CSV table of C-alpha atoms and ligand atoms in Angstrom, one decimal:
chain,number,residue,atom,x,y,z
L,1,UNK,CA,0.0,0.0,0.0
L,2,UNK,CA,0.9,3.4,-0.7
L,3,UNK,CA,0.1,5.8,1.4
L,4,UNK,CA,-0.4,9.4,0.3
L,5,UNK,CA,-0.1,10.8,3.8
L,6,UNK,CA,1.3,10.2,6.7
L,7,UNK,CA,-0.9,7.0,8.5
L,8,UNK,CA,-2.9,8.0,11.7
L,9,UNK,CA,-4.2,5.9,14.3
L,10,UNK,CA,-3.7,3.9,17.5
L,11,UNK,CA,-1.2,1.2,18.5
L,12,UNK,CA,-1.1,-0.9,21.9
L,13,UNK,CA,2.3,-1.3,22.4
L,14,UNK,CA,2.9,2.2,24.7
L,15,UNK,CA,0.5,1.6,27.0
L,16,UNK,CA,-0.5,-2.5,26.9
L,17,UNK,CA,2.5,-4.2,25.7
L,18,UNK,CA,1.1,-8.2,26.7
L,19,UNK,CA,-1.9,-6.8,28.4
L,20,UNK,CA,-4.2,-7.1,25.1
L,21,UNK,CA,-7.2,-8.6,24.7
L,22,UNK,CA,-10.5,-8.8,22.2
L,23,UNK,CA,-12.2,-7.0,24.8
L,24,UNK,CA,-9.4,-3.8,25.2
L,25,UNK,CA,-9.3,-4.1,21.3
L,26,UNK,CA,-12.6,-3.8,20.9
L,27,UNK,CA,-13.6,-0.9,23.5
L,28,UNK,CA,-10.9,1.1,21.9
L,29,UNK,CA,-12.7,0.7,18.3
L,30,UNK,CA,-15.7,2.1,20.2
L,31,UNK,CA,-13.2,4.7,22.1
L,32,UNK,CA,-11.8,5.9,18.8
L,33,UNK,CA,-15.6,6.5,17.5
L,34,UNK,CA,-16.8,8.0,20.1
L,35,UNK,CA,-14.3,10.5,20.7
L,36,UNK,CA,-14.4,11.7,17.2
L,37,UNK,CA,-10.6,10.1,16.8
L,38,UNK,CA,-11.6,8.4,13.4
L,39,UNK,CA,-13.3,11.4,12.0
L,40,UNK,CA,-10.1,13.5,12.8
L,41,UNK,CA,-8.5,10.5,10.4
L,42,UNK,CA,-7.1,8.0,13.2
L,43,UNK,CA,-7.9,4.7,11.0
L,44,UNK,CA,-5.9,2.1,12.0
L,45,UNK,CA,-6.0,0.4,15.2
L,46,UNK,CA,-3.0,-1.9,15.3
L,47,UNK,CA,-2.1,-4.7,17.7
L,48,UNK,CA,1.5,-5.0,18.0
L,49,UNK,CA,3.9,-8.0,20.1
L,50,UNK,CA,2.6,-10.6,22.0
L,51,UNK,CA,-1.1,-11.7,20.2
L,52,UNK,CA,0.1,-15.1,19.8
L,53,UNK,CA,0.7,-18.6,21.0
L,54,UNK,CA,4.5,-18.7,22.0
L,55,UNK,CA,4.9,-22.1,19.3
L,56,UNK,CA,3.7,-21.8,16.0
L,57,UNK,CA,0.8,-24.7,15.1
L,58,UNK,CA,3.0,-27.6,14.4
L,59,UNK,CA,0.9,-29.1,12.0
L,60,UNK,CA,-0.2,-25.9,9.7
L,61,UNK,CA,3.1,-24.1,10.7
L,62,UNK,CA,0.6,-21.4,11.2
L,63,UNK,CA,1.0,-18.4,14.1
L,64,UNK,CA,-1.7,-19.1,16.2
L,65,UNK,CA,-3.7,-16.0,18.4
L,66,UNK,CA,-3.6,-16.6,22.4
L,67,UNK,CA,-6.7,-18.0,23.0
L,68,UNK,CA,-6.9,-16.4,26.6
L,69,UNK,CA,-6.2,-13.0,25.2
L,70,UNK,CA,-8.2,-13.5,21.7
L,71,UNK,CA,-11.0,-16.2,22.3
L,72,UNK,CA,-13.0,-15.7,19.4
L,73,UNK,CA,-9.9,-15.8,17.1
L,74,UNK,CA,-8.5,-12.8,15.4
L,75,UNK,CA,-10.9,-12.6,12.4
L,76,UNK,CA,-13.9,-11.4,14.7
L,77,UNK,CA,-11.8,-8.9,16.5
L,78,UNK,CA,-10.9,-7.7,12.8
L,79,UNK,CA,-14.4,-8.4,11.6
L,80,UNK,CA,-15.4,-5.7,14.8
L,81,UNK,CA,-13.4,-3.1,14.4
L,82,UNK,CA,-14.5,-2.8,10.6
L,83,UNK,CA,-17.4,-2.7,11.5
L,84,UNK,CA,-16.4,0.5,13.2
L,85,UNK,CA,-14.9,1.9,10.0
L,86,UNK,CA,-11.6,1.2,11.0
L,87,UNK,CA,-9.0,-0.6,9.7
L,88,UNK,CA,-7.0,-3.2,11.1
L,89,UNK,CA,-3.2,-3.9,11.8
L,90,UNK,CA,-1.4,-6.4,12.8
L,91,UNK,CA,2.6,-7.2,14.2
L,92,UNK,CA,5.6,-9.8,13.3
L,93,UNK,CA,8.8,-9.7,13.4
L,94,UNK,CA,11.9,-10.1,10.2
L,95,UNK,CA,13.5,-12.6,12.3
L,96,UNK,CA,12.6,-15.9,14.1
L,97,UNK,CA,11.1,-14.3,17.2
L,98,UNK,CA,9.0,-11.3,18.1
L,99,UNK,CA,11.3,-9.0,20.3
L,100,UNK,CA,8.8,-10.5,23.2
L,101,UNK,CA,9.6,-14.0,21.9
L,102,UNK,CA,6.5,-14.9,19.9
L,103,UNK,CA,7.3,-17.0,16.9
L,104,UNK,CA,8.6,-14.3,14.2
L,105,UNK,CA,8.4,-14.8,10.4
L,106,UNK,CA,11.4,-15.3,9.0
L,107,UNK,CA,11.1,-18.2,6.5
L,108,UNK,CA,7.2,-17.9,6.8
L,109,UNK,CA,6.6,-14.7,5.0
L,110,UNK,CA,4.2,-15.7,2.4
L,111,UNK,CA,2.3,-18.3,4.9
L,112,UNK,CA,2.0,-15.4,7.6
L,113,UNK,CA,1.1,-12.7,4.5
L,114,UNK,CA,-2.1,-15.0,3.7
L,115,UNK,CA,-2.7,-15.6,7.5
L,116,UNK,CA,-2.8,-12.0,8.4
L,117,UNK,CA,-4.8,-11.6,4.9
L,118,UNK,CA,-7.1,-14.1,6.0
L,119,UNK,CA,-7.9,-11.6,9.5
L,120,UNK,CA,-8.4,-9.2,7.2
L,121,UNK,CA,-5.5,-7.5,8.3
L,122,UNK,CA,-5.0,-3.4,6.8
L,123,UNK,CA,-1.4,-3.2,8.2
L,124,UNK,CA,1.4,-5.0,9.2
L,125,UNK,CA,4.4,-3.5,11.3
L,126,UNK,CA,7.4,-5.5,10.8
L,127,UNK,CA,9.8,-5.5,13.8
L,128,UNK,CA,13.5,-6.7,13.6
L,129,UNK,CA,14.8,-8.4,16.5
L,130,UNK,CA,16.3,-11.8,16.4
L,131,UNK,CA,17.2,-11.6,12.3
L,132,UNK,CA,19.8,-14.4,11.4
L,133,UNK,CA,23.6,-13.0,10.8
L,134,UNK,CA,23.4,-14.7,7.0
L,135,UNK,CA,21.1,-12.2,5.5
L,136,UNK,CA,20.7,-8.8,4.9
L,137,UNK,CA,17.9,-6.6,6.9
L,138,UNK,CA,16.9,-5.2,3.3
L,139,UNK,CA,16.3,-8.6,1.9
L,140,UNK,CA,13.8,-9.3,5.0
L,141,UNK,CA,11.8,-6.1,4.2
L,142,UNK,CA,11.5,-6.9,0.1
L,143,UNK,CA,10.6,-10.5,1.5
L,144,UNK,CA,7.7,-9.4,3.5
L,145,UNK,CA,7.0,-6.8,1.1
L,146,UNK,CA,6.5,-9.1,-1.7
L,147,UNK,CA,4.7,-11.7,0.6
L,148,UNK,CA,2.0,-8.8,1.4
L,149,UNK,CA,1.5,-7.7,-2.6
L,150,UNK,CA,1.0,-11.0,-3.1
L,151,UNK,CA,-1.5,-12.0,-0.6
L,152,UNK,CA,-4.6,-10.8,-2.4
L,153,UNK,CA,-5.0,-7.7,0.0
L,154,UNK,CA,-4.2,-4.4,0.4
L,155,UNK,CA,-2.0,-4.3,3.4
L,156,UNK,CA,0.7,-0.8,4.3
L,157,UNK,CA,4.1,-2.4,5.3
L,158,UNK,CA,5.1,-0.3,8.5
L,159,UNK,CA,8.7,-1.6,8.7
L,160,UNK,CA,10.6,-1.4,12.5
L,161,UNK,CA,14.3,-1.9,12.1
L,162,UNK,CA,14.9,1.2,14.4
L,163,UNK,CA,17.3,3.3,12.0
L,164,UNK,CA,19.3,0.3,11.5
L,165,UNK,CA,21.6,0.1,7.9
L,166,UNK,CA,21.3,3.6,7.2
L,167,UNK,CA,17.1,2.4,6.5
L,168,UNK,CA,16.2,6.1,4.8
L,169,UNK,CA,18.1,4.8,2.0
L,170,UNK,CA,16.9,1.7,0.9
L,171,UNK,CA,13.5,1.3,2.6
L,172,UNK,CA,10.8,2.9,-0.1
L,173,UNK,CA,12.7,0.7,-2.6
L,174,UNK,CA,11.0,-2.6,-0.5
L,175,UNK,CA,7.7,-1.1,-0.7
L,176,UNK,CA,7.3,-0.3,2.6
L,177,UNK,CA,4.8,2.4,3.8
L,178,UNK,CA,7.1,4.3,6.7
L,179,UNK,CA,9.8,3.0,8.8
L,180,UNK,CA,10.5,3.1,12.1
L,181,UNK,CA,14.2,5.3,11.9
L,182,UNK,CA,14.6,5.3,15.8
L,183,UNK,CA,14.9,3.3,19.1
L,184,UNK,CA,12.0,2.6,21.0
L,185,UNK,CA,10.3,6.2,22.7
L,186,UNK,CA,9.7,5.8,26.3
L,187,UNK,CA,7.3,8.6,28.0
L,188,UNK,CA,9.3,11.3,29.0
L,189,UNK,CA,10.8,14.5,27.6
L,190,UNK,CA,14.5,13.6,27.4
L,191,UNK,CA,13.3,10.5,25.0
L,192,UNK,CA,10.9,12.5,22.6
L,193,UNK,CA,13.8,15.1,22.2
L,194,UNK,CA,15.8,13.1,21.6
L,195,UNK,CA,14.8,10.8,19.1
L,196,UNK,CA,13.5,13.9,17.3
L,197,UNK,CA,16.5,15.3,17.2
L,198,UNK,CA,18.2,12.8,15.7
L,199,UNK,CA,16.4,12.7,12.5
L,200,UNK,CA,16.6,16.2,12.4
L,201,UNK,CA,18.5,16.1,8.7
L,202,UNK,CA,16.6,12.8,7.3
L,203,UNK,CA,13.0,14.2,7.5
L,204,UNK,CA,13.9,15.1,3.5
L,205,UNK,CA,13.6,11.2,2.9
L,206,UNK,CA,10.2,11.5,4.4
L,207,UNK,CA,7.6,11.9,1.3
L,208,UNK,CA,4.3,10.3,-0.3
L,209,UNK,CA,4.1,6.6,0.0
L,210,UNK,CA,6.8,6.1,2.5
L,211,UNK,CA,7.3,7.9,5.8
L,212,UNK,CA,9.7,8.7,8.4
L,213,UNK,CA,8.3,6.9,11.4
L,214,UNK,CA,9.7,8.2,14.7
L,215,UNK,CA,7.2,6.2,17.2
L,216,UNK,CA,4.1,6.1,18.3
L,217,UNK,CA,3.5,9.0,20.3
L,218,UNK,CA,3.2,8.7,24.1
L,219,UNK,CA,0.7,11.9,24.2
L,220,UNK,CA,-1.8,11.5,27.0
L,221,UNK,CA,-0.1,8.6,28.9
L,222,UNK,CA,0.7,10.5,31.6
L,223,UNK,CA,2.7,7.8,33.0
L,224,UNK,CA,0.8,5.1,32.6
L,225,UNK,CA,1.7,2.1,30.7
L,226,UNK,CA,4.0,-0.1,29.3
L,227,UNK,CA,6.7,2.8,28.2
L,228,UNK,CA,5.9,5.1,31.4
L,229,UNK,CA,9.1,7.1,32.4
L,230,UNK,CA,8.1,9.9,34.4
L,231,UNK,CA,5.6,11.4,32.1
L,232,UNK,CA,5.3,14.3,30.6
L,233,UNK,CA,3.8,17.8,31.4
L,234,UNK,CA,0.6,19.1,29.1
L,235,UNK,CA,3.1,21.5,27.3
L,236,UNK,CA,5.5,18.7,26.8
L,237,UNK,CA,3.0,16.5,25.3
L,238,UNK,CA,2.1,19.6,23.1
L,239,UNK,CA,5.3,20.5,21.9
L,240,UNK,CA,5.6,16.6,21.1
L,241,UNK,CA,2.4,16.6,19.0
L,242,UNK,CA,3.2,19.6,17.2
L,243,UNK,CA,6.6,18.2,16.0
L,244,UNK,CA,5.2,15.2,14.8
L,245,UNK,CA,2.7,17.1,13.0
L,246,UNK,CA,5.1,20.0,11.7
L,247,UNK,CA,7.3,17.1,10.1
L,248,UNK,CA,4.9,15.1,8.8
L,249,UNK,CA,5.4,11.9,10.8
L,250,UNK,CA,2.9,9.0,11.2
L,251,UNK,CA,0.2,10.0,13.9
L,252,UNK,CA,0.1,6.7,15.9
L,253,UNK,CA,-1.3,7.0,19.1
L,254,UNK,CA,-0.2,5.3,22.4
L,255,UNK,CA,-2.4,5.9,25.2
L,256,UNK,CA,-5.3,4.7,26.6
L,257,UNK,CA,-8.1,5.8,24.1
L,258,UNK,CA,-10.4,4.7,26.5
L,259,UNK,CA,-9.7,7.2,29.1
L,260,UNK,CA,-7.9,10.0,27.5
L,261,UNK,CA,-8.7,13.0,29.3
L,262,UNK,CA,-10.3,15.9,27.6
L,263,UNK,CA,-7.1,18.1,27.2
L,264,UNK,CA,-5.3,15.5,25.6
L,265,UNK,CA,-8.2,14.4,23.1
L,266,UNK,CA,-8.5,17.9,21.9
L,267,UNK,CA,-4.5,17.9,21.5
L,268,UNK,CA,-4.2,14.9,19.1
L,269,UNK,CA,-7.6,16.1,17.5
L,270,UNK,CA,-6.7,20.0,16.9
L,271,UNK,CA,-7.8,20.8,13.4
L,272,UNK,CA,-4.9,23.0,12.5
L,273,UNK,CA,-1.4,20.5,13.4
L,274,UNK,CA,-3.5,18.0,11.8
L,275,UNK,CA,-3.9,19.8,8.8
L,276,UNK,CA,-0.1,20.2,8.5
L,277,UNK,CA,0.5,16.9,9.8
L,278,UNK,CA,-2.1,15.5,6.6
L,279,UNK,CA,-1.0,18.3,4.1
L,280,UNK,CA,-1.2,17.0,0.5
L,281,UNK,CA,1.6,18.5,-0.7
L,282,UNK,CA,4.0,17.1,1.9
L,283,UNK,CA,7.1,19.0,1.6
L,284,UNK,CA,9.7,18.5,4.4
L,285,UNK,CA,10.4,22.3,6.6
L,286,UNK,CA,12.9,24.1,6.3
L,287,UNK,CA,15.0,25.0,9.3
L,288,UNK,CA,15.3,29.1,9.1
L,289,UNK,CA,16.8,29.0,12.5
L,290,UNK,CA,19.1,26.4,13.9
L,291,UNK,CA,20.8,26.5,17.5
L,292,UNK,CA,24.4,25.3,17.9
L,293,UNK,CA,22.8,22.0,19.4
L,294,UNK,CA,19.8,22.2,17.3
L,295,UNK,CA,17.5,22.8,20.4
L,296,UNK,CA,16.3,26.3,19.8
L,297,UNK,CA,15.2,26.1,16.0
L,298,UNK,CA,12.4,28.0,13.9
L,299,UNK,CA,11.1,25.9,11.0
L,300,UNK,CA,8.6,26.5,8.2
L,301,UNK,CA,6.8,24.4,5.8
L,302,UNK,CA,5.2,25.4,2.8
L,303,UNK,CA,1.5,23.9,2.8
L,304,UNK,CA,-0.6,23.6,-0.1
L,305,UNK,CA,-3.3,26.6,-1.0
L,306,UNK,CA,-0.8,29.3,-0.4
L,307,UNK,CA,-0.1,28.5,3.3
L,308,UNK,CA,2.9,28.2,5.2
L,309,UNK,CA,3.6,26.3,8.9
L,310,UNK,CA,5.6,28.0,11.2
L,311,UNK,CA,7.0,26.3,14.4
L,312,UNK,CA,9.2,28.0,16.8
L,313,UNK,CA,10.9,25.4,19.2
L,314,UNK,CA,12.6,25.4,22.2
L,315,UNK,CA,13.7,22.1,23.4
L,316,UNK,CA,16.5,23.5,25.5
L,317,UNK,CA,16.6,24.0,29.5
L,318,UNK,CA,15.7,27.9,29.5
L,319,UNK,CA,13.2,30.8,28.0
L,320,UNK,CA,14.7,32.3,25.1
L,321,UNK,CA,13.7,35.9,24.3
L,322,UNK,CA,15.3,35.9,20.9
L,323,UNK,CA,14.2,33.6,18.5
L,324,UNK,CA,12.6,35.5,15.2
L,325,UNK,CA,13.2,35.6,11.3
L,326,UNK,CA,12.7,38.2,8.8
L,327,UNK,CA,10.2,37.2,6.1
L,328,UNK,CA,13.2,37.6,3.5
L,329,UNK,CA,14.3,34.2,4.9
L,330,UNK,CA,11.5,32.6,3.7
L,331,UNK,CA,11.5,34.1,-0.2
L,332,UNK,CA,9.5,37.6,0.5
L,333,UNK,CA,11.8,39.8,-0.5
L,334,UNK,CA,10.9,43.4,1.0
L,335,UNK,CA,9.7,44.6,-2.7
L,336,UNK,CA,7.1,41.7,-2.7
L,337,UNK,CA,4.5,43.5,-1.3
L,338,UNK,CA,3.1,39.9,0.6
L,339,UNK,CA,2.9,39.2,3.8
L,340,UNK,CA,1.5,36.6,6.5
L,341,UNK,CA,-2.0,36.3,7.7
L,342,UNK,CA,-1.2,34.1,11.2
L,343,UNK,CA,-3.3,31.9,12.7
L,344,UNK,CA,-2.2,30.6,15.9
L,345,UNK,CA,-2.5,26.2,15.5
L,346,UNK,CA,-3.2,26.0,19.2
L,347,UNK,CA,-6.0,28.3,20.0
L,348,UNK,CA,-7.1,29.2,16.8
L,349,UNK,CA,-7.1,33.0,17.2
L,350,UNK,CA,-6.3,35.9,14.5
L,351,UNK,CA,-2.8,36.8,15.1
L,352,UNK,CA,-2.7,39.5,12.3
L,353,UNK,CA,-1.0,40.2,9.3
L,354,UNK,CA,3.3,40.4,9.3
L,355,UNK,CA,4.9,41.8,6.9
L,356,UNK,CA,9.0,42.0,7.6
L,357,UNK,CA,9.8,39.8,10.6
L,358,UNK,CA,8.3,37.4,13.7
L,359,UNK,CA,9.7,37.2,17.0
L,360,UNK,CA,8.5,35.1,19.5
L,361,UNK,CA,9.7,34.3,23.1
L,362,UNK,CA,9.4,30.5,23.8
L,363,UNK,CA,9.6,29.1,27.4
L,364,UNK,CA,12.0,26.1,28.1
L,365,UNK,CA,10.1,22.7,26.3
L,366,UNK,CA,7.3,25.4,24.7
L,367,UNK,CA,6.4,26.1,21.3
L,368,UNK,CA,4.7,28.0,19.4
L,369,UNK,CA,3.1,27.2,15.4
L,370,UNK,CA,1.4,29.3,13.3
L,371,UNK,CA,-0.4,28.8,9.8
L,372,UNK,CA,0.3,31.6,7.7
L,373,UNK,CA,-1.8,32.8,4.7
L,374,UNK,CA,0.4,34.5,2.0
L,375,UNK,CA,-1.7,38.0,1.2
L,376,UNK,CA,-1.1,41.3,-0.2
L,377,UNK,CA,0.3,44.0,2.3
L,378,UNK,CA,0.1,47.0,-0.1
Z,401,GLA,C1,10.4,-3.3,19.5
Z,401,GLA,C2,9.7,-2.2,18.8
Z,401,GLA,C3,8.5,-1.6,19.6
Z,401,GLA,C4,7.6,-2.8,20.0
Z,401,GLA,C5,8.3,-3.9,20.6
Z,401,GLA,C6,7.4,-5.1,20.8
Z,401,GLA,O1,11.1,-2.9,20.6
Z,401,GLA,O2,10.6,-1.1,18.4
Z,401,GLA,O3,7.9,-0.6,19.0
Z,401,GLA,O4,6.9,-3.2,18.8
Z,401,GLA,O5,9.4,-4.3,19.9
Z,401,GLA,O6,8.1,-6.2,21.4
């Protein structure tokens, strides 16, 4: 599958890791309804490690679903959150074993291609842990990948090697939808920074049908879960948001949809990062600022209809007073006679019309983003 923009949706990893079952899956089909998450364009509901039987079936060689955790088989759970108007996603691994020591499918990529097929499975993330020495993690991704165009459904590849074999360069050539590019986020600031940071210069290789995948987001755990680390405060988790919106990275959430509290659900559902998240167009920003350590950086992103994204960013350990750019930076050249209409992404207010700079103060861990409209100043 080839996605146009970057995937939305929800993944149970952050938050249940083993602690899945047909019931959790299916209240958070009815969570994701409810709370308006599918019509802001979270789709897929994905279960990730530990669904299965720890053997495979030794007769079919199948991977069979825990029939504790999954009693009615995986089919109905699919079957229900279709019926929702969701899709579906499922989770293996390249090698021999999941990284939580399920049976992997390495060897059995075309029998476990028709077997998720046969759920009804949308998705597929593709993890990488135990992979044998004698081949090469690109050949695991093309086998997969031509195991899933060849299994009679239409299923996006969301490959998991965390970064590994320089992955921005070979991965669209598999046929892969987005890829994982980091190590595994854990709910804090410190880990969201940092794993941000580090793809700082390989967003470019982020484009229609395959994106860069830097985790599902751990927005709204508040510490609770599987990857809990301390948490994060409500600015954090904003400033987290509106960077993976800003670069255009898969919107996969990780917390309890069930319970999100109403702060957080209007976060992940605000209609103006999402809009730059899903922009058609999907350039990669441009950096008109950069800090020494890449901390304290101003980025904008042309959007499509004659719009620009503007994110100030302060990921550093105090205020600064003195981030702005002049409008020249960005190709308005002072005999232009255009300027920016600014609408402020996080409370939706007017900010007025700029015509030769913006300067903003940003707090330590704060942000600030702006959709500006390009309009005549004369
Ligand atoms: C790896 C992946 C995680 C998660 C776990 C499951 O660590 O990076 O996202 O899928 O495996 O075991």
């Amino acid at each position: 599958m080839y996605p146009k923009k970057p995937p939305m949706g929800f993944n149970t990893w952050n938050t249940f890791a083993q602690n899945i079952s047909d019931e959790m899956i299916r209240e958070t089909a009815d969570a994701m309804v409810e709370k308006g998450l599918l019509k802001a364009g979270y789709e897929y509901l994905v279960i990730d490690d530990c669904w299965s039987e720890r053997q495979r079936d030794p007769e079919t060689g199948r991977i069979v679903p825990d029939p504790v955790k999954f009693p009615n088989g995986m089919k109905a759970v699919s079957d229900y959150v279709h019926s929702k108007g969701l899709k579906f996603g499922m989770y293996s691994c390249a090698g021999t074993r999941t990284c939580a020591d399920f049976p992997g499918s390495y060897d059995h990529e075309f029998l476990d291609a028709k077997t998720f097929a046969e759920y009804g499975a949308d998705f597929l993330k593709y993890d990488f842990c135990y992979t044998p020495m004698t081949i090469e993690g690109p050949l695991l991704y093309r086998r997969i990948s031509m195991a899933l165009r060849n299994c009679g459904r239409d299923i996006l590849l969301s490959a998991c090697n965390w970064g590994r074999d320089s992955v921005h360069d070979w991965i669209r050539s598999t046929g892969a939808g987005m890829y994982r590019s980091t190590g595994d986020i854990f709910d804090n600031f410190v880990s969201f920074r940092d794993i941000f940071v580090s793809q700082i210069d390989n967003f470019k290789f982020s484009a229609p049908g395959c994106f860069n995948d830097i985790d599902m987001l751990t927005v709204g755990m508040r510490n609770r879960g599987n990857v809990a680390a301390s948490g994060c405060t409500d600015l954090e988790y904003r400033t987290e948001f509106a960077l993976w919106c800003m670069f255009g990275c898969p919107l996969m959430l990780g917390c309890d949809l069930r319970n999100i509290d109403d702060t957080m659900l209007s976060l992940v559902t605000n209609p103006y990062l999402l809009r730059i998240n899903q922009d058609e167009d999907a350039r990669t920003p441009f950096a008109v600022r950069r800090s020494e350590d890449n901390l304290q950086n101003i980025y904008v992103r042309l959007l499509s209809n004659n719009e620009v994204a503007i994110m100030f960013v302060n990921l550093g350990e105090k205020k600064n007073d003195h981030m702005w750019f002049m409008l020249e930076e960005i190709g308005f050249t002072s005999s232009s006679g255009k300027g920016l209409q600014l609408t402020n992404a996080f409370t939706g207010k007017d900010e007025g019309v700029i015509r030769d700079y913006l300067r903003q103060p940003i707090d330590a861990h704060d942000c600030a983003v702006f959709i500006g409209k390009e309009v005549d100043v004369k």
